[in-house]
Coordinates of C-alpha atoms in Angstrom, one line a residue:
Chain A
M155 CA -0.2 -0.3 0.2
S156 CA 1.6 3.6 -0.5
F157 CA 2.1 6.5 1.6
K158 CA -0.3 8.3 -0.6
L159 CA -3.8 5.5 0.2
F160 CA -2.7 5.7 4.1
M161 CA -2.6 9.6 4.0
L162 CA -6.1 9.0 3.1
L163 CA -7.1 7.7 5.3
V164 CA -5.1 8.8 7.8
Q165 CA -7.5 12.1 6.9
A166 CA -9.8 9.7 7.4
C167 CA -9.2 10.0 10.7
G168 CA -10.3 13.1 10.8
W169 CA -14.1 12.6 10.4
T170 CA -14.1 9.5 12.5
I171 CA -12.6 11.6 15.4
V172 CA -15.4 14.5 14.4
I173 CA -17.8 12.8 14.0
S174 CA -17.3 10.5 17.4
S175 CA -16.8 13.7 19.5
I176 CA -19.8 14.9 18.5
S177 CA -21.7 12.6 19.6
I178 CA -20.3 11.7 22.3
V179 CA -21.0 15.1 23.7
L180 CA -24.6 15.2 22.3
G181 CA -25.0 11.9 23.8
L182 CA -24.1 13.3 27.1
L183 CA -25.8 16.2 27.0
L184 CA -29.5 14.2 26.4
G185 CA -28.3 11.3 28.6
T186 CA -28.1 13.5 31.6
V187 CA -32.0 14.9 30.5
V188 CA -32.7 11.4 30.0
S189 CA -31.2 10.1 33.1
A190 CA -33.2 12.5 35.0
A191 CA -35.9 12.0 33.3
M192 CA -35.8 8.4 34.7
Q193 CA -35.4 10.2 38.0
S194 CA -38.5 11.6 37.7
S195 CA -41.8 11.5 40.0
Q196 CA -43.6 11.7 37.1
R197 CA -44.9 8.5 36.0
A198 CA -45.4 9.5 32.2
V199 CA -41.8 11.1 32.3
S200 CA -39.7 8.6 33.8
L201 CA -41.5 6.2 31.9
A202 CA -40.8 8.1 28.8
G203 CA -36.7 7.9 30.3
R204 CA -37.0 4.3 30.9
T205 CA -38.4 3.5 27.6
F206 CA -35.7 4.9 25.5
V207 CA -33.3 3.4 26.9
S208 CA -34.9 0.2 26.8
F209 CA -35.6 1.3 22.8
F210 CA -31.8 2.5 21.9
R211 CA -29.8 -0.1 23.9
G212 CA -32.2 -2.7 22.7
A213 CA -32.3 -1.8 18.6
P214 CA -29.0 -3.0 16.9
L215 CA -27.2 0.2 15.5
L216 CA -27.1 -0.1 12.4
V217 CA -31.4 -0.9 12.3
Q218 CA -31.2 2.3 14.1
L219 CA -29.3 4.7 12.0
L220 CA -30.9 3.2 8.8
L221 CA -34.3 4.5 10.6
I222 CA -33.3 8.0 11.2
Y223 CA -31.6 8.3 8.0
N224 CA -35.0 7.0 5.9
L225 CA -37.2 8.7 8.9
L226 CA -36.0 12.2 8.3
P227 CA -36.8 12.8 4.9
M228 CA -40.0 11.0 5.5
L229 CA -40.8 13.8 7.9
G230 CA -39.8 16.7 5.5
L231 CA -36.3 17.1 7.1
N232 CA -34.1 17.0 4.7
V233 CA -30.3 16.8 6.0
P234 CA -27.0 15.5 5.1
S235 CA -26.2 12.4 6.3
M236 CA -23.5 12.9 8.0
V237 CA -26.3 15.3 10.7
A238 CA -28.1 11.6 10.4
A239 CA -25.2 9.9 11.1
I240 CA -24.9 12.2 14.2
I241 CA -28.5 12.5 15.6
G242 CA -28.6 8.0 15.2
L243 CA -24.7 8.0 17.2
S244 CA -26.2 10.7 19.6
L245 CA -29.6 9.8 20.4
C246 CA -28.0 5.4 21.3
T247 CA -25.2 6.9 23.3
A248 CA -27.5 8.7 25.2
A249 CA -29.1 5.9 26.3
Y250 CA -26.5 4.6 27.7
Q251 CA -25.4 6.8 29.0
A252 CA -28.3 7.9 30.4
E253 CA -27.8 4.2 32.6
N254 CA -24.1 5.3 33.7
L255 CA -25.7 8.3 35.2
R256 CA -28.0 6.9 36.4
G257 CA -25.7 5.1 38.6
G258 CA -23.6 8.1 39.1
F259 CA -26.4 10.2 40.5
A260 CA -27.4 7.2 43.0
S261 CA -23.5 7.6 44.9
V262 CA -23.6 11.1 45.2
P263 CA -24.4 10.7 49.3
Q264 CA -27.3 12.8 50.6
G265 CA -25.4 15.0 53.0
L266 CA -24.4 16.8 50.8
L267 CA -28.0 17.6 49.0
E268 CA -29.2 17.4 52.3
A269 CA -26.5 20.5 53.1
A270 CA -27.3 22.4 50.0
D271 CA -30.6 22.7 50.9
M272 CA -29.6 24.2 54.3
L273 CA -27.8 27.1 52.6
G274 CA -29.9 27.7 50.2
L275 CA -29.7 26.6 46.6
T276 CA -32.2 26.1 44.9
P277 CA -33.5 22.7 42.6
F278 CA -31.1 23.6 39.6
Q279 CA -28.6 25.1 41.9
Q280 CA -28.2 21.5 42.9
F281 CA -27.9 19.7 40.0
W282 CA -25.4 21.7 38.3
R283 CA -23.9 23.0 41.2
I284 CA -23.3 19.7 43.2
R285 CA -25.3 16.7 41.6
A286 CA -24.0 16.8 38.1
P287 CA -20.3 17.5 39.0
I288 CA -19.8 14.5 41.1
A289 CA -22.0 12.3 39.2
L290 CA -20.1 13.1 36.2
R291 CA -16.6 12.2 38.1
M292 CA -17.8 8.9 39.1
T293 CA -19.2 7.4 35.7
L294 CA -15.7 9.0 33.8
P295 CA -14.6 5.5 33.7
A296 CA -18.1 4.4 32.3
L297 CA -17.5 7.2 30.0
T298 CA -14.4 6.4 28.6
N299 CA -15.8 3.0 27.4
E300 CA -18.4 4.4 25.9
A301 CA -15.9 7.0 23.7
I302 CA -14.2 3.4 22.4
M303 CA -17.5 2.2 22.0
I304 CA -18.8 5.3 20.3
L305 CA -15.3 4.9 18.1
K306 CA -15.5 1.3 17.2
A307 CA -19.2 1.9 16.4
S308 CA -18.9 5.0 13.6
S309 CA -17.5 2.8 11.6
L310 CA -21.2 2.1 10.8
V311 CA -22.3 5.5 9.6
S312 CA -20.0 4.3 6.5
V313 CA -23.2 2.6 5.7
V314 CA -25.5 5.6 5.2
G315 CA -22.8 7.3 3.1
V316 CA -20.2 9.0 5.4
V317 CA -16.7 8.6 4.0
E318 CA -14.9 8.2 7.7
L319 CA -12.3 5.9 7.6
T320 CA -14.2 2.9 7.4
R321 CA -16.0 3.9 4.4
M322 CA -12.8 5.8 2.7
A323 CA -10.9 2.0 3.1
Q324 CA -13.6 0.6 1.7
D325 CA -14.0 3.4 -1.4
L326 CA -10.1 2.7 -1.9
S327 CA -10.3 -0.7 -2.0
A328 CA -12.9 -1.1 -4.8
S329 CA -10.9 1.2 -6.6
T330 CA -7.6 -0.8 -5.8
F331 CA -7.9 -4.2 -5.5
K332 CA -6.4 -4.3 -2.3
P333 CA -8.6 -5.2 0.6
L334 CA -6.3 -6.5 2.9
P335 CA -3.8 -4.0 3.5
L336 CA -6.2 -0.8 3.0
Y337 CA -8.5 -3.0 5.8
A338 CA -6.0 -4.0 8.1
A339 CA -4.2 -0.5 8.1
A340 CA -8.2 0.6 8.8
A341 CA -8.7 -1.9 12.3
L342 CA -4.7 -0.5 13.0
L343 CA -5.7 3.9 13.2
Y344 CA -9.5 2.4 15.2
L345 CA -6.9 0.5 17.4
V346 CA -4.1 3.2 18.3
I347 CA -6.8 6.1 18.5
N348 CA -8.5 3.7 20.6
T349 CA -5.3 3.2 22.3
V350 CA -4.7 7.1 22.7
V351 CA -8.1 7.7 24.3
S352 CA -7.8 4.8 26.7
V353 CA -4.0 6.2 27.7
G354 CA -5.4 9.8 28.1
A355 CA -9.0 9.0 29.8
N356 CA -6.2 7.0 33.1
R357 CA -4.3 9.8 32.9
L358 CA -7.4 12.2 33.1
E359 CA -9.0 9.8 35.7
G360 CA -5.9 10.1 37.8
S361 CA -5.6 13.7 38.0
F362 CA -8.6 14.3 38.8
R363 CA -9.2 12.6 42.5
W364 CA -11.3 15.5 43.2
G365 CA -15.3 14.6 44.9
V366 CA -16.1 12.4 47.3
K367 CA -14.3 8.6 47.0
A368 CA -16.3 5.8 46.1
Chain B
M496 CA -46.5 9.4 6.3
T497 CA -48.4 6.4 6.0
F498 CA -47.6 3.4 7.2
D499 CA -47.9 0.4 4.4
F500 CA -48.1 -2.7 6.2
D501 CA -49.4 -5.1 4.0
L502 CA -46.8 -4.6 2.4
I503 CA -44.6 -6.4 5.4
A504 CA -47.1 -9.2 5.7
S505 CA -46.7 -10.2 2.0
A506 CA -43.0 -10.2 2.4
G507 CA -44.5 -12.8 5.8
P508 CA -42.2 -15.9 5.0
E509 CA -39.2 -14.8 3.3
L510 CA -38.9 -12.8 6.6
L511 CA -39.4 -15.8 8.4
R512 CA -37.1 -17.4 7.0
A513 CA -34.5 -14.7 7.4
G514 CA -35.3 -14.1 11.3
G515 CA -34.8 -18.2 11.3
V516 CA -31.0 -17.1 9.4
T517 CA -30.4 -14.6 12.4
L518 CA -31.9 -16.1 14.7
L519 CA -29.1 -19.6 14.4
I520 CA -26.5 -17.7 13.5
W521 CA -26.9 -16.0 16.4
L522 CA -26.7 -19.0 18.4
A523 CA -24.1 -21.1 16.8
G524 CA -22.1 -17.6 16.8
T525 CA -22.2 -17.7 20.6
L526 CA -22.4 -20.9 21.2
A527 CA -18.4 -21.3 19.9
A528 CA -17.6 -18.0 20.5
V529 CA -18.0 -19.3 24.5
V530 CA -16.7 -22.4 23.6
L531 CA -13.4 -20.2 21.9
G532 CA -13.5 -18.1 24.5
F533 CA -14.0 -20.5 27.7
F534 CA -9.9 -22.0 25.4
V535 CA -8.6 -18.6 24.9
A536 CA -8.5 -17.8 28.6
I537 CA -7.8 -21.6 29.9
G538 CA -5.0 -20.5 27.2
R539 CA -4.1 -17.6 29.0
R540 CA -3.7 -18.9 32.8
Y541 CA -2.1 -22.3 32.2
G542 CA -0.4 -21.9 28.3
P543 CA 3.0 -20.9 28.3
P544 CA 4.5 -16.6 28.4
T545 CA 4.7 -16.8 24.6
L546 CA 1.3 -18.0 24.1
D547 CA -0.2 -16.2 26.8
K548 CA 1.4 -12.6 24.7
G549 CA 0.1 -14.1 21.4
L550 CA -3.9 -14.7 22.8
R551 CA -3.6 -11.3 24.5
A552 CA -2.5 -9.6 20.9
Y553 CA -5.5 -11.3 19.7
V554 CA -7.7 -10.0 22.3
D555 CA -6.6 -6.8 22.0
L556 CA -6.4 -6.3 18.3
I557 CA -10.5 -7.4 18.6
R558 CA -11.7 -5.1 21.2
G559 CA -10.1 -2.2 19.6
T560 CA -11.3 -2.5 15.7
P561 CA -14.6 -2.5 14.8
F562 CA -16.9 -5.6 14.5
L563 CA -17.4 -4.1 10.1
I564 CA -13.5 -3.3 9.4
Q565 CA -12.8 -7.8 11.2
L566 CA -15.6 -8.5 8.9
F567 CA -14.2 -6.1 5.8
L568 CA -10.8 -7.7 6.7
L569 CA -12.0 -11.2 6.9
Y570 CA -14.4 -11.9 3.8
Y571 CA -12.8 -8.9 0.9
G572 CA -9.5 -9.6 2.8
G573 CA -9.4 -13.0 3.2
P574 CA -9.7 -14.7 -0.5
F575 CA -6.2 -13.2 -1.2
I576 CA -4.8 -15.0 1.7
G577 CA -6.3 -18.4 0.7
L578 CA -9.3 -17.8 2.8
T579 CA -12.1 -17.5 0.6
L580 CA -16.0 -17.8 2.6
D581 CA -19.4 -17.8 1.9
P582 CA -21.8 -15.0 3.3
V583 CA -22.8 -17.1 5.6
P584 CA -19.5 -18.8 7.2
A585 CA -18.3 -15.6 7.0
G586 CA -20.0 -14.1 9.5
L587 CA -20.4 -17.0 11.2
F588 CA -16.1 -17.6 11.5
G589 CA -16.7 -13.4 12.6
L590 CA -18.8 -13.0 15.4
A591 CA -17.4 -16.5 17.0
V592 CA -13.8 -14.6 16.8
Y593 CA -15.1 -11.2 17.5
G594 CA -17.6 -12.9 20.5
A595 CA -14.5 -14.7 21.7
A596 CA -12.2 -12.0 22.9
Y597 CA -14.6 -10.4 25.0
F598 CA -16.2 -13.8 26.5
S599 CA -12.1 -14.7 26.9
E600 CA -12.2 -11.5 28.9
I601 CA -15.6 -12.6 30.7
F602 CA -13.6 -16.0 32.3
R603 CA -10.1 -14.6 32.8
A604 CA -12.7 -11.9 35.4
G605 CA -14.3 -15.3 36.3
F606 CA -11.0 -17.5 37.3
E607 CA -9.4 -14.4 39.1
S608 CA -13.0 -13.6 41.4
V609 CA -12.4 -16.9 42.5
P610 CA -9.8 -17.6 46.0
R611 CA -6.1 -18.1 45.7
G612 CA -6.4 -20.9 48.8
H613 CA -9.8 -23.3 46.6
V614 CA -7.1 -23.4 44.6
E615 CA -4.6 -24.0 46.5
A616 CA -6.4 -26.4 48.6
A617 CA -7.5 -28.7 45.5
E618 CA -3.6 -28.9 44.2
C619 CA -2.9 -29.6 47.5
L620 CA -5.2 -32.9 47.3
G621 CA -4.2 -33.9 44.0
L622 CA -6.6 -32.6 41.8
T623 CA -4.8 -32.0 37.9
R624 CA -5.9 -29.2 36.1
V625 CA -8.4 -30.3 34.1
Q626 CA -10.3 -30.8 37.0
I627 CA -9.2 -28.2 38.8
V628 CA -10.7 -26.0 36.3
G629 CA -13.8 -28.5 36.0
R630 CA -14.6 -28.9 40.2
I631 CA -13.4 -25.4 41.3
L632 CA -13.2 -22.6 38.7
V633 CA -15.9 -22.9 36.6
P634 CA -18.6 -23.5 38.9
E635 CA -17.9 -21.3 41.2
M636 CA -17.3 -18.6 39.6
T637 CA -20.6 -19.1 36.9
V638 CA -22.8 -16.8 39.4
L639 CA -20.3 -13.6 38.7
V640 CA -19.6 -14.2 35.8
L641 CA -23.2 -15.0 34.5
P642 CA -24.4 -11.3 34.2
P643 CA -21.5 -10.1 31.8
M644 CA -22.2 -13.0 29.7
V645 CA -25.9 -12.4 29.3
N646 CA -24.0 -8.9 28.1
M647 CA -22.8 -10.4 26.0
V648 CA -24.8 -13.0 24.5
I649 CA -27.5 -9.9 23.6
V650 CA -24.9 -7.3 22.3
L651 CA -23.7 -10.7 19.3
L652 CA -27.4 -10.3 18.6
K653 CA -27.2 -6.7 17.8
E654 CA -24.0 -7.6 15.7
T655 CA -25.9 -9.8 13.7
A656 CA -27.7 -6.8 11.8
V657 CA -23.9 -5.5 10.5
L658 CA -23.4 -8.7 9.5
S659 CA -26.2 -7.6 7.1
I660 CA -23.3 -5.7 5.2
I661 CA -21.3 -9.0 3.1
T662 CA -25.1 -10.0 2.4
V663 CA -26.0 -12.4 4.9
P664 CA -29.1 -13.3 4.0
E665 CA -30.0 -12.4 7.7
L666 CA -33.1 -10.0 8.9
T667 CA -31.3 -6.8 8.8
F668 CA -29.7 -7.6 4.9
Q669 CA -33.4 -8.9 4.4
V670 CA -35.9 -5.8 5.0
S671 CA -33.1 -3.7 3.8
S672 CA -33.8 -5.7 0.4
L673 CA -37.4 -5.2 1.2
G674 CA -37.1 -1.7 1.3
S675 CA -34.4 -0.6 -1.6
A676 CA -37.4 -2.7 -3.6
N677 CA -40.3 -0.9 -2.4
Y678 CA -39.8 2.4 -0.6
A679 CA -41.1 1.5 2.1
F680 CA -38.6 1.6 4.5
V681 CA -39.6 3.3 7.1
E682 CA -42.2 1.2 8.8
A683 CA -40.5 -2.3 7.7
L684 CA -37.2 -0.9 9.8
F685 CA -39.1 0.0 12.5
L686 CA -41.1 -3.6 12.8
L687 CA -37.5 -4.1 12.8
A688 CA -36.4 -2.5 15.1
C689 CA -39.1 -3.2 17.9
F690 CA -38.4 -7.2 16.5
Y691 CA -34.5 -7.3 18.4
W692 CA -36.1 -4.7 20.6
A693 CA -38.3 -7.9 21.8
L694 CA -35.6 -10.4 21.8
V695 CA -32.9 -8.1 23.5
E696 CA -35.7 -7.0 26.5
I697 CA -36.9 -11.4 26.8
C698 CA -32.8 -12.0 26.9
G699 CA -32.5 -9.8 29.9
N700 CA -35.6 -10.6 32.2
L701 CA -34.0 -14.1 31.3
G702 CA -30.9 -13.6 32.4
R703 CA -31.9 -11.5 35.6
L704 CA -34.3 -15.2 36.4
A705 CA -31.0 -17.1 35.8
E706 CA -29.2 -14.8 38.4
A707 CA -32.0 -15.4 40.4
R708 CA -32.2 -18.3 40.7
L709 CA -28.5 -18.9 40.5
S710 CA -27.9 -17.1 43.1
R711 CA -27.3 -18.5 46.2
F712 CA -25.4 -21.5 45.1
G713 CA -22.2 -18.4 44.7
L714 CA -18.9 -17.8 46.5
K715 CA -20.1 -16.2 49.8
N716 CA -18.3 -13.2 50.8
A717 CA -16.8 -12.9 47.7

């Protein structure tokens, strides 16, 4: 495989990273909302939250992506396939992150919330200043896991025509008839990205010891 | 937006067969992955250091790369090294090799959770390695590895959908071709998602039931 082909793959990595990062961040925001909904005292709201999590964890991501990719135009939303892909990945990861956050929120000591109550913090302040930061810190290892899952799952968006790493490897092997080295190189690049993420996250966890002890 | 369910009804028999393919590939692939993963875990624990290193590289490689890329390597790259497989055997093989890496890690963690003293006692009593694995390690860790195993079985069910990309005639593949032939994709895909969803929920509940039934046999204070 020539250097030129390899560089094309490396460039395509950029899109893999961009799509994954945006999805992780959007998924985290949506996941926070969903996990709050799941714990709501209103029956309908918590049922909606739980149904969301159950559905997006129960159906294969590929089917979700195909569904969203085909559903959006039917609803009159003609968005680029990149946007559909990011929506699909974000919804799916939000369900997993909501579950992780639920565990994190459950680990926030009751005493801290009582103290916040005493100090007169509003529920909104309590959420964003006490509960959310502590829960996030507790969820960090699971979040790393999820980031790596999404990096790998982003290969599926090649199916809806987004040219990221997998799609680039596919296109190049179709035009050069060299699938073996191209897919091997793509696999290697995924491995490198994932290793960087997991090593970086371990460092971050190490330097991120503030908050409550588990 | 109108839902065209007649179309799905008329394709019924075809979809039923494809559903059967999905279930068969899932069950056979999972079984092969569990067995293979078990031997990988055993090889890493009792094998020579070189075997451990080699198996570790395999596990890291599989866990660090997307399943789709692994399938492409196998299905499109395989023929270049003399490994030409039809879609179904390729899919089965891919699923087994993929799942085995994860199952081996589950078993490894399970082995490590069995108290050393139990293994030492068995050694003192003169049990062979096979006996130690079969009579001490496996029974003691079964309850502990059950939840992650159920999880992985569910993951593999969902990964069977990815096999449609290398044209394995399973349910997702059949629904995709139905959709592209009739422009009634969304309702078919929605039903497909619900099919997987129901199956995953059933598996998860069966897993919890088994967990509750077996928990009294588990390690105490582990």
